[in-house]
GROMACS .gro file of C-alpha atoms in nm:
model
  377
    1MET     CA    1  -4.192   0.462   5.982
    2LYS     CA    2  -4.116   0.498   5.612
    3ILE     CA    3  -3.876   0.255   5.446
    4LEU     CA    4  -3.715   0.295   5.105
    5PHE     CA    5  -3.630  -0.054   4.978
    6ASP     CA    6  -3.392  -0.098   4.685
    7GLY     CA    7  -3.565  -0.313   4.424
    8ARG     CA    8  -3.337  -0.229   4.131
    9PRO     CA    9  -3.209  -0.589   4.108
   10ILE     CA   10  -3.562  -0.686   3.996
   11ARG     CA   11  -3.505  -0.704   3.624
   12THR     CA   12  -3.496  -0.949   3.338
   13PRO     CA   13  -3.357  -1.214   3.384
   14LEU     CA   14  -3.444  -1.273   3.750
   15SER     CA   15  -3.138  -1.346   3.962
   16GLY     CA   16  -3.127  -1.483   4.315
   17VAL     CA   17  -3.089  -1.127   4.447
   18ALA     CA   18  -3.390  -1.019   4.239
   19ARG     CA   19  -3.603  -1.293   4.394
   20TYR     CA   20  -3.478  -1.186   4.736
   21CYS     CA   21  -3.594  -0.829   4.670
   22ALA     CA   22  -3.931  -0.928   4.525
   23ASN     CA   23  -4.026  -1.177   4.796
   24LEU     CA   24  -3.888  -0.983   5.091
   25SER     CA   25  -4.054  -0.655   4.989
   26HIS     CA   26  -4.388  -0.831   4.942
   27HIS     CA   27  -4.385  -0.998   5.284
   28LEU     CA   28  -4.252  -0.686   5.457
   29SER     CA   29  -4.547  -0.496   5.314
   30LEU     CA   30  -4.791  -0.757   5.444
   31ILE     CA   31  -4.643  -0.713   5.793
   32ALA     CA   32  -4.649  -0.333   5.762
   33ARG     CA   33  -5.016  -0.340   5.667
   34GLN     CA   34  -5.099  -0.568   5.959
   35GLU     CA   35  -4.899  -0.361   6.207
   36ASN     CA   36  -5.022  -0.032   6.057
   37ARG     CA   37  -4.695   0.131   6.161
   38ALA     CA   38  -4.484   0.129   5.846
   39GLN     CA   39  -4.483   0.209   5.476
   40ILE     CA   40  -4.261   0.011   5.239
   41GLU     CA   41  -4.172   0.177   4.910
   42VAL     CA   42  -3.973  -0.027   4.658
   43PHE     CA   43  -3.751   0.174   4.427
   44CYS     CA   44  -3.698   0.010   4.088
   45GLN     CA   45  -3.626   0.095   3.724
   46ASP     CA   46  -3.835   0.036   3.413
   47TRP     CA   47  -3.710   0.250   3.128
   48LYS     CA   48  -3.935   0.232   2.819
   49SER     CA   49  -4.132  -0.052   2.986
   50ARG     CA   50  -3.861  -0.304   2.894
   51ASN     CA   51  -3.846  -0.466   3.238
   52THR     CA   52  -4.102  -0.741   3.174
   53GLU     CA   53  -4.025  -0.934   3.493
   54LEU     CA   54  -4.088  -0.623   3.701
   55GLN     CA   55  -4.440  -0.575   3.565
   56THR     CA   56  -4.533  -0.931   3.661
   57ILE     CA   57  -4.390  -0.889   4.010
   58ILE     CA   58  -4.565  -0.555   4.069
   59ALA     CA   59  -4.897  -0.717   3.980
   60ASN     CA   60  -4.844  -0.983   4.248
   61ASN     CA   61  -4.668  -0.777   4.516
   62ASP     CA   62  -4.832  -0.599   4.808
   63ALA     CA   63  -4.561  -0.332   4.826
   64SER     CA   64  -4.578   0.019   4.682
   65PHE     CA   65  -4.344   0.060   4.383
   66ARG     CA   66  -4.176   0.376   4.259
   67CYS     CA   67  -4.029   0.320   3.914
   68GLN     CA   68  -3.750   0.533   3.773
   69ASP     CA   69  -3.840   0.552   3.404
   70GLN     CA   70  -3.691   0.890   3.309
   71ILE     CA   71  -3.346   0.782   3.193
   72ASN     CA   72  -3.155   0.468   3.100
   73PRO     CA   73  -3.095   0.256   3.416
   74LYS     CA   74  -2.720   0.234   3.348
   75LEU     CA   75  -2.695   0.614   3.342
   76ALA     CA   76  -2.914   0.641   3.651
   77ASN     CA   77  -2.691   0.398   3.840
   78ILE     CA   78  -2.384   0.603   3.749
   79LEU     CA   79  -2.555   0.916   3.884
   80PHE     CA   80  -2.643   0.731   4.205
   81GLU     CA   81  -2.287   0.607   4.236
   82PHE     CA   82  -2.092   0.927   4.181
   83PHE     CA   83  -2.355   1.188   4.271
   84PRO     CA   84  -2.552   1.018   4.552
   85SER     CA   85  -2.720   1.344   4.657
   86TYR     CA   86  -2.890   1.347   4.317
   87ALA     CA   87  -3.055   1.010   4.387
   88LYS     CA   88  -3.318   1.172   4.605
   89HIS     CA   89  -3.454   1.356   4.302
   90PHE     CA   90  -3.578   1.018   4.179
   91HIS     CA   91  -3.759   0.896   4.490
   92ASN     CA   92  -3.835   1.251   4.613
   93LYS     CA   93  -3.951   1.166   4.965
   94LYS     CA   94  -3.819   1.162   5.317
   95PHE     CA   95  -3.762   0.818   5.465
   96ASP     CA   96  -3.670   0.691   5.808
   97ILE     CA   97  -3.479   0.390   5.677
   98ILE     CA   98  -3.301   0.313   5.350
   99HIS     CA   99  -3.246  -0.057   5.280
  100GLU     CA  100  -2.976  -0.128   5.022
  101THR     CA  101  -3.016  -0.485   4.897
  102TYR     CA  102  -2.699  -0.532   4.691
  103PHE     CA  103  -2.372  -0.355   4.603
  104ALA     CA  104  -2.522  -0.026   4.482
  105ASN     CA  105  -2.580   0.323   4.621
  106LEU     CA  106  -2.941   0.424   4.683
  107GLY     CA  107  -2.858   0.776   4.791
  108LYS     CA  108  -2.644   0.983   5.022
  109LYS     CA  109  -2.712   0.913   5.386
  110THR     CA  110  -2.828   1.215   5.587
  111LYS     CA  111  -3.065   1.163   5.880
  112GLU     CA  112  -3.194   0.824   5.767
  113LYS     CA  113  -3.087   0.495   5.916
  114LYS     CA  114  -2.932   0.259   5.664
  115VAL     CA  115  -2.978  -0.119   5.652
  116VAL     CA  116  -2.759  -0.315   5.410
  117THR     CA  117  -2.798  -0.673   5.290
  118ILE     CA  118  -2.470  -0.835   5.187
  119HIS     CA  119  -2.514  -1.161   4.998
  120ASP     CA  120  -2.147  -1.239   4.944
  121VAL     CA  121  -1.803  -1.080   4.912
  122ILE     CA  122  -1.700  -1.263   4.595
  123PRO     CA  123  -1.565  -0.943   4.430
  124LEU     CA  124  -1.315  -0.911   4.717
  125ASP     CA  125  -1.243  -1.279   4.771
  126CYS     CA  126  -1.238  -1.395   4.407
  127PRO     CA  127  -1.236  -1.095   4.169
  128GLU     CA  128  -1.139  -1.325   3.881
  129TYR     CA  129  -1.502  -1.441   3.865
  130PHE     CA  130  -1.615  -1.094   3.752
  131ASN     CA  131  -1.529  -0.855   3.475
  132GLN     CA  132  -1.320  -0.556   3.586
  133LYS     CA  133  -1.608  -0.305   3.582
  134ASN     CA  134  -1.838  -0.512   3.804
  135SER     CA  135  -1.553  -0.595   4.039
  136PHE     CA  136  -1.458  -0.227   4.073
  137PHE     CA  137  -1.810  -0.105   4.154
  138SER     CA  138  -1.884  -0.394   4.390
  139LYS     CA  139  -1.567  -0.334   4.592
  140ARG     CA  140  -1.630   0.039   4.601
  141ASN     CA  141  -1.982  -0.012   4.735
  142PHE     CA  142  -1.882  -0.276   4.988
  143TYR     CA  143  -1.646  -0.035   5.164
  144ARG     CA  144  -1.899   0.249   5.141
  145GLN     CA  145  -2.178   0.032   5.281
  146VAL     CA  146  -1.984  -0.097   5.582
  147LYS     CA  147  -1.899   0.266   5.659
  148GLU     CA  148  -2.258   0.393   5.631
  149ALA     CA  149  -2.459   0.095   5.762
  150ASP     CA  150  -2.647   0.113   6.090
  151HIS     CA  151  -2.724  -0.258   6.061
  152ILE     CA  152  -2.588  -0.523   5.822
  153ILE     CA  153  -2.782  -0.832   5.721
  154CYS     CA  154  -2.578  -1.126   5.593
  155VAL     CA  155  -2.744  -1.427   5.432
  156SER     CA  156  -2.501  -1.679   5.586
  157GLU     CA  157  -2.254  -1.714   5.870
  158TYR     CA  158  -1.980  -1.747   5.610
  159THR     CA  159  -2.066  -1.409   5.457
  160LYS     CA  160  -2.074  -1.254   5.804
  161LEU     CA  161  -1.722  -1.381   5.877
  162LYS     CA  162  -1.602  -1.242   5.545
  163VAL     CA  163  -1.755  -0.899   5.613
  164ILE     CA  164  -1.570  -0.889   5.944
  165GLU     CA  165  -1.250  -1.008   5.775
  166TYR     CA  166  -1.255  -0.740   5.505
  167SER     CA  167  -1.373  -0.443   5.710
  168ASP     CA  168  -1.350  -0.273   6.048
  169TYR     CA  169  -1.729  -0.259   6.085
  170GLN     CA  170  -1.826  -0.252   6.453
  171GLY     CA  171  -2.204  -0.225   6.427
  172PRO     CA  172  -2.471  -0.495   6.457
  173ILE     CA  173  -2.470  -0.781   6.204
  174SER     CA  174  -2.760  -1.025   6.174
  175VAL     CA  175  -2.756  -1.351   5.981
  176ILE     CA  176  -3.092  -1.390   5.807
  177PRO     CA  177  -3.096  -1.648   5.526
  178CYS     CA  178  -3.260  -1.621   5.188
  179GLY     CA  179  -3.605  -1.768   5.151
  180VAL     CA  180  -3.741  -2.007   4.894
  181GLU     CA  181  -4.080  -1.987   4.729
  182SER     CA  182  -4.319  -2.279   4.752
  183PRO     CA  183  -4.301  -2.517   4.455
  184THR     CA  184  -4.557  -2.463   4.184
  185ALA     CA  185  -4.832  -2.724   4.182
  186PRO     CA  186  -4.735  -3.042   3.995
  187THR     CA  187  -4.903  -3.113   3.665
  188SER     CA  188  -4.968  -3.446   3.501
  189GLU     CA  189  -4.634  -3.408   3.321
  190SER     CA  190  -4.440  -3.363   3.644
  191GLN     CA  191  -4.520  -3.697   3.802
  192ALA     CA  192  -4.221  -3.914   3.882
  193LYS     CA  193  -4.129  -4.170   3.619
  194THR     CA  194  -4.165  -4.538   3.695
  195LYS     CA  195  -3.858  -4.758   3.710
  196ASP     CA  196  -3.946  -4.914   3.377
  197GLU     CA  197  -3.961  -4.571   3.211
  198LYS     CA  198  -3.621  -4.462   3.339
  199ARG     CA  199  -3.340  -4.552   3.103
  200THR     CA  200  -3.087  -4.305   3.239
  201ILE     CA  201  -2.972  -4.167   3.573
  202ASP     CA  202  -3.050  -3.797   3.547
  203ILE     CA  203  -2.820  -3.552   3.726
  204LEU     CA  204  -2.947  -3.193   3.747
  205CYS     CA  205  -2.751  -2.870   3.795
  206LEU     CA  206  -2.927  -2.530   3.813
  207GLY     CA  207  -2.781  -2.180   3.810
  208ASN     CA  208  -2.627  -1.913   3.591
  209ILE     CA  209  -2.361  -2.047   3.357
  210GLU     CA  210  -2.033  -1.884   3.463
  211PRO     CA  211  -1.686  -2.002   3.574
  212ARG     CA  212  -1.750  -2.023   3.949
  213LYS     CA  213  -2.046  -2.259   3.896
  214ASN     CA  214  -1.787  -2.521   3.795
  215ILE     CA  215  -1.995  -2.700   3.530
  216VAL     CA  216  -1.691  -2.840   3.347
  217ALA     CA  217  -1.573  -3.027   3.658
  218LEU     CA  218  -1.922  -3.175   3.697
  219ALA     CA  219  -1.922  -3.283   3.332
  220SER     CA  220  -1.585  -3.451   3.389
  221ALA     CA  221  -1.726  -3.633   3.693
  222VAL     CA  222  -2.023  -3.764   3.493
  223ALA     CA  223  -1.783  -3.877   3.219
  224ILE     CA  224  -1.588  -4.077   3.479
  225LEU     CA  225  -1.909  -4.251   3.587
  226ASN     CA  226  -2.009  -4.326   3.228
  227LYS     CA  227  -1.682  -4.510   3.168
  228LYS     CA  228  -1.797  -4.765   3.424
  229SER     CA  229  -2.168  -4.760   3.344
  230PRO     CA  230  -2.296  -4.539   3.057
  231ASP     CA  231  -2.626  -4.459   3.226
  232PHE     CA  232  -2.567  -4.105   3.349
  233ARG     CA  233  -2.701  -3.790   3.183
  234LEU     CA  234  -2.624  -3.435   3.298
  235ILE     CA  235  -2.906  -3.180   3.269
  236VAL     CA  236  -2.798  -2.816   3.305
  237ALA     CA  237  -3.038  -2.521   3.316
  238GLY     CA  238  -2.976  -2.150   3.367
  239TYR     CA  239  -2.902  -1.819   3.202
  240GLY     CA  240  -2.579  -1.781   3.012
  241ASN     CA  241  -2.352  -1.541   3.195
  242TYR     CA  242  -1.979  -1.467   3.190
  243ARG     CA  243  -1.800  -1.710   2.948
  244ALA     CA  244  -2.113  -1.927   2.922
  245ALA     CA  245  -2.066  -2.034   2.559
  246GLU     CA  246  -1.712  -2.149   2.632
  247ILE     CA  247  -1.824  -2.348   2.938
  248ILE     CA  248  -2.109  -2.526   2.759
  249SER     CA  249  -1.888  -2.602   2.458
  250GLU     CA  250  -1.616  -2.756   2.676
  251SER     CA  251  -1.872  -2.957   2.874
  252ARG     CA  252  -2.027  -3.086   2.552
  253GLU     CA  253  -1.686  -3.197   2.427
  254ILE     CA  254  -1.652  -3.404   2.745
  255LEU     CA  255  -2.002  -3.556   2.754
  256GLY     CA  256  -2.137  -3.535   2.399
  257ASP     CA  257  -2.504  -3.638   2.388
  258ASN     CA  258  -2.502  -3.708   2.761
  259LEU     CA  259  -2.518  -3.332   2.824
  260ASN     CA  260  -2.859  -3.169   2.793
  261TYR     CA  261  -2.829  -2.790   2.825
  262LEU     CA  262  -3.178  -2.639   2.848
  263GLY     CA  263  -3.085  -2.272   2.878
  264PRO     CA  264  -3.315  -2.051   3.088
  265ILE     CA  265  -3.625  -2.228   3.220
  266SER     CA  266  -3.949  -2.123   3.391
  267ASP     CA  267  -4.018  -2.178   3.760
  268THR     CA  268  -4.272  -2.445   3.668
  269GLU     CA  269  -4.012  -2.633   3.465
  270LYS     CA  270  -3.755  -2.594   3.742
  271TRP     CA  271  -3.980  -2.761   3.998
  272ARG     CA  272  -4.080  -3.031   3.747
  273LEU     CA  273  -3.715  -3.118   3.692
  274LEU     CA  274  -3.636  -3.123   4.063
  275ARG     CA  275  -3.922  -3.366   4.122
  276ASN     CA  276  -3.816  -3.603   3.845
  277VAL     CA  277  -3.436  -3.623   3.840
  278ASP     CA  278  -3.236  -3.876   4.038
  279LEU     CA  279  -3.001  -3.628   4.204
  280PHE     CA  280  -2.932  -3.255   4.226
  281VAL     CA  281  -2.562  -3.161   4.213
  282PHE     CA  282  -2.428  -2.813   4.290
  283PRO     CA  283  -2.049  -2.799   4.234
  284SER     CA  284  -2.009  -2.422   4.281
  285LEU     CA  285  -1.668  -2.290   4.385
  286TYR     CA  286  -1.817  -2.000   4.581
  287GLU     CA  287  -2.162  -1.906   4.711
  288GLY     CA  288  -2.286  -1.649   4.956
  289PHE     CA  289  -2.584  -1.870   5.038
  290GLY     CA  290  -2.695  -2.144   4.795
  291ILE     CA  291  -3.064  -2.103   4.704
  292PRO     CA  292  -3.073  -2.402   4.461
  293VAL     CA  293  -2.979  -2.638   4.745
  294ILE     CA  294  -3.277  -2.525   4.955
  295GLU     CA  295  -3.504  -2.548   4.650
  296SER     CA  296  -3.388  -2.906   4.606
  297TYR     CA  297  -3.471  -2.987   4.968
  298ARG     CA  298  -3.814  -2.829   4.927
  299ALA     CA  299  -3.882  -3.039   4.617
  300LYS     CA  300  -3.771  -3.349   4.812
  301CYS     CA  301  -3.483  -3.410   4.574
  302ALA     CA  302  -3.162  -3.509   4.751
  303PRO     CA  303  -2.880  -3.258   4.681
  304ILE     CA  304  -2.505  -3.301   4.699
  305PHE     CA  305  -2.275  -3.001   4.680
  306SER     CA  306  -1.935  -2.840   4.735
  307ASN     CA  307  -1.757  -2.845   5.069
  308CYS     CA  308  -1.668  -2.474   5.052
  309SER     CA  309  -1.794  -2.121   5.129
  310SER     CA  310  -2.148  -2.096   5.269
  311LEU     CA  311  -2.262  -2.428   5.126
  312THR     CA  312  -2.133  -2.632   5.419
  313GLU     CA  313  -2.396  -2.461   5.637
  314LEU     CA  314  -2.672  -2.622   5.428
  315ALA     CA  315  -2.564  -2.985   5.467
  316VAL     CA  316  -2.768  -3.218   5.687
  317ASP     CA  317  -2.523  -3.505   5.633
  318GLU     CA  318  -2.148  -3.466   5.578
  319ARG     CA  319  -2.167  -3.730   5.304
  320GLN     CA  320  -2.343  -3.470   5.086
  321LEU     CA  321  -2.021  -3.272   5.055
  322PHE     CA  322  -1.745  -3.315   4.797
  323ASP     CA  323  -1.429  -3.137   4.684
  324PRO     CA  324  -1.550  -2.928   4.386
  325ARG     CA  325  -1.202  -2.922   4.232
  326SER     CA  326  -1.185  -3.302   4.218
  327PRO     CA  327  -1.399  -3.467   3.947
  328ILE     CA  328  -1.313  -3.802   4.106
  329ASP     CA  329  -1.456  -3.695   4.443
  330ILE     CA  330  -1.766  -3.551   4.273
  331ALA     CA  331  -1.812  -3.877   4.080
  332GLN     CA  332  -1.778  -4.090   4.394
  333THR     CA  333  -2.037  -3.880   4.579
  334ILE     CA  334  -2.280  -3.899   4.286
  335ASP     CA  335  -2.230  -4.275   4.269
  336ARG     CA  336  -2.294  -4.313   4.643
  337PHE     CA  337  -2.619  -4.117   4.641
  338THR     CA  338  -2.761  -4.259   4.319
  339HIS     CA  339  -2.716  -4.617   4.441
  340ASP     CA  340  -2.816  -4.576   4.807
  341ALA     CA  341  -3.191  -4.513   4.827
  342ALA     CA  342  -3.186  -4.517   5.208
  343LEU     CA  343  -2.921  -4.244   5.223
  344LYS     CA  344  -3.121  -4.024   4.983
  345ALA     CA  345  -3.440  -4.074   5.184
  346GLN     CA  346  -3.266  -3.997   5.515
  347THR     CA  347  -3.114  -3.680   5.370
  348ILE     CA  348  -3.450  -3.554   5.245
  349GLU     CA  349  -3.621  -3.637   5.575
  350LYS     CA  350  -3.357  -3.457   5.785
  351ALA     CA  351  -3.377  -3.149   5.563
  352GLN     CA  352  -3.752  -3.103   5.608
  353ALA     CA  353  -3.704  -2.999   5.973
  354ASN     CA  354  -3.489  -2.701   5.863
  355LEU     CA  355  -3.720  -2.568   5.593
  356PRO     CA  356  -3.937  -2.338   5.812
  357LYS     CA  357  -3.644  -2.100   5.870
  358TYR     CA  358  -3.630  -2.042   5.493
  359SER     CA  359  -3.993  -1.926   5.475
  360TRP     CA  360  -4.042  -1.569   5.356
  361PRO     CA  361  -4.291  -1.469   5.630
  362GLU     CA  362  -4.037  -1.559   5.901
  363ILE     CA  363  -3.749  -1.391   5.718
  364ALA     CA  364  -3.954  -1.075   5.661
  365GLN     CA  365  -4.051  -1.061   6.028
  366ASN     CA  366  -3.685  -1.078   6.130
  367VAL     CA  367  -3.598  -0.793   5.892
  368TYR     CA  368  -3.898  -0.589   6.008
  369ASN     CA  369  -3.779  -0.630   6.368
  370ILE     CA  370  -3.447  -0.472   6.267
  371TYR     CA  371  -3.629  -0.174   6.117
  372GLN     CA  372  -3.837  -0.135   6.431
  373ALA     CA  373  -3.535  -0.155   6.662
  374LEU     CA  374  -3.353   0.117   6.465
  375ILE     CA  375  -3.651   0.350   6.494
  376ASP     CA  376  -3.713   0.272   6.862
  377ASN     CA  377  -3.349   0.345   6.943
   0.00000   0.00000   0.00000
């Protein structure tokens, strides 16, 4: 069987969906080679060789890549969207299965089976978190995909419920979570600090800087804690996205020097931070899955996070959850976890038993089984 896999999200900077595409396509190709029954071709875009992240991923990926480099990717996506029959001029092959990995059209469906991964339905549930153009195209593609899909993959039970709520889709839906890469090997700089070296309680938040990530509420919570004991420092890392400058400016007004915004960081630096901070806090108002929470578990850093959307599925102890719209509740949860070493240790220990289901080989096998079932039927 021949599978066309949409890898267009793989671009600079790497998003969670981009990592999903890169890791899943790689492990699917390893299975296909072992089974000797399938060919995985990843369709991506690299106009004028500007997609630096893509080149690195291709060099370390077992999949076959077909890069659209003839025209500007934005123009190509418009052609795919409004003239889907034209899309096949770019990949120019016949496939048994097309796998769309985000809200975008990979070509008009004819005889192929179509698998669709839906990460979230934020554009339908909370369109205010997007600009009008992105919201329009995402909604348009959601309704097209649920109409065309032969099988839908959702990354959480919450997303599955939302797909059912917003559509009349009657076909099969599987819940297959996102995976998390293994932490990079620690260096001498990434060893945990001793108690004597620690002068502050470091709180870490990772993710794109945008309104739904709720950074200002977290800054307010840390400010509440510092009124009682001025030992807390908030470390924020991630790419600036929608209204990022405004969010960081407001957070800095609240915390002053107790806010350390690092901007985008490397994977090595991400894992170093997770190993060294006192607590990971994820106050997002809406997630389709919650990759940073699983990364925190894998780094053996206790996470606390919002009691909404898909995030509740990731908790191993209800005491990890807080109301993201209440800085007081966030502050109380931070205070509890930073001063209760036994609770942190128990949380980390419980989480380790769940980590195998977030391994890419297992996730890829589950997706491959869907491909195989569609062909067999």
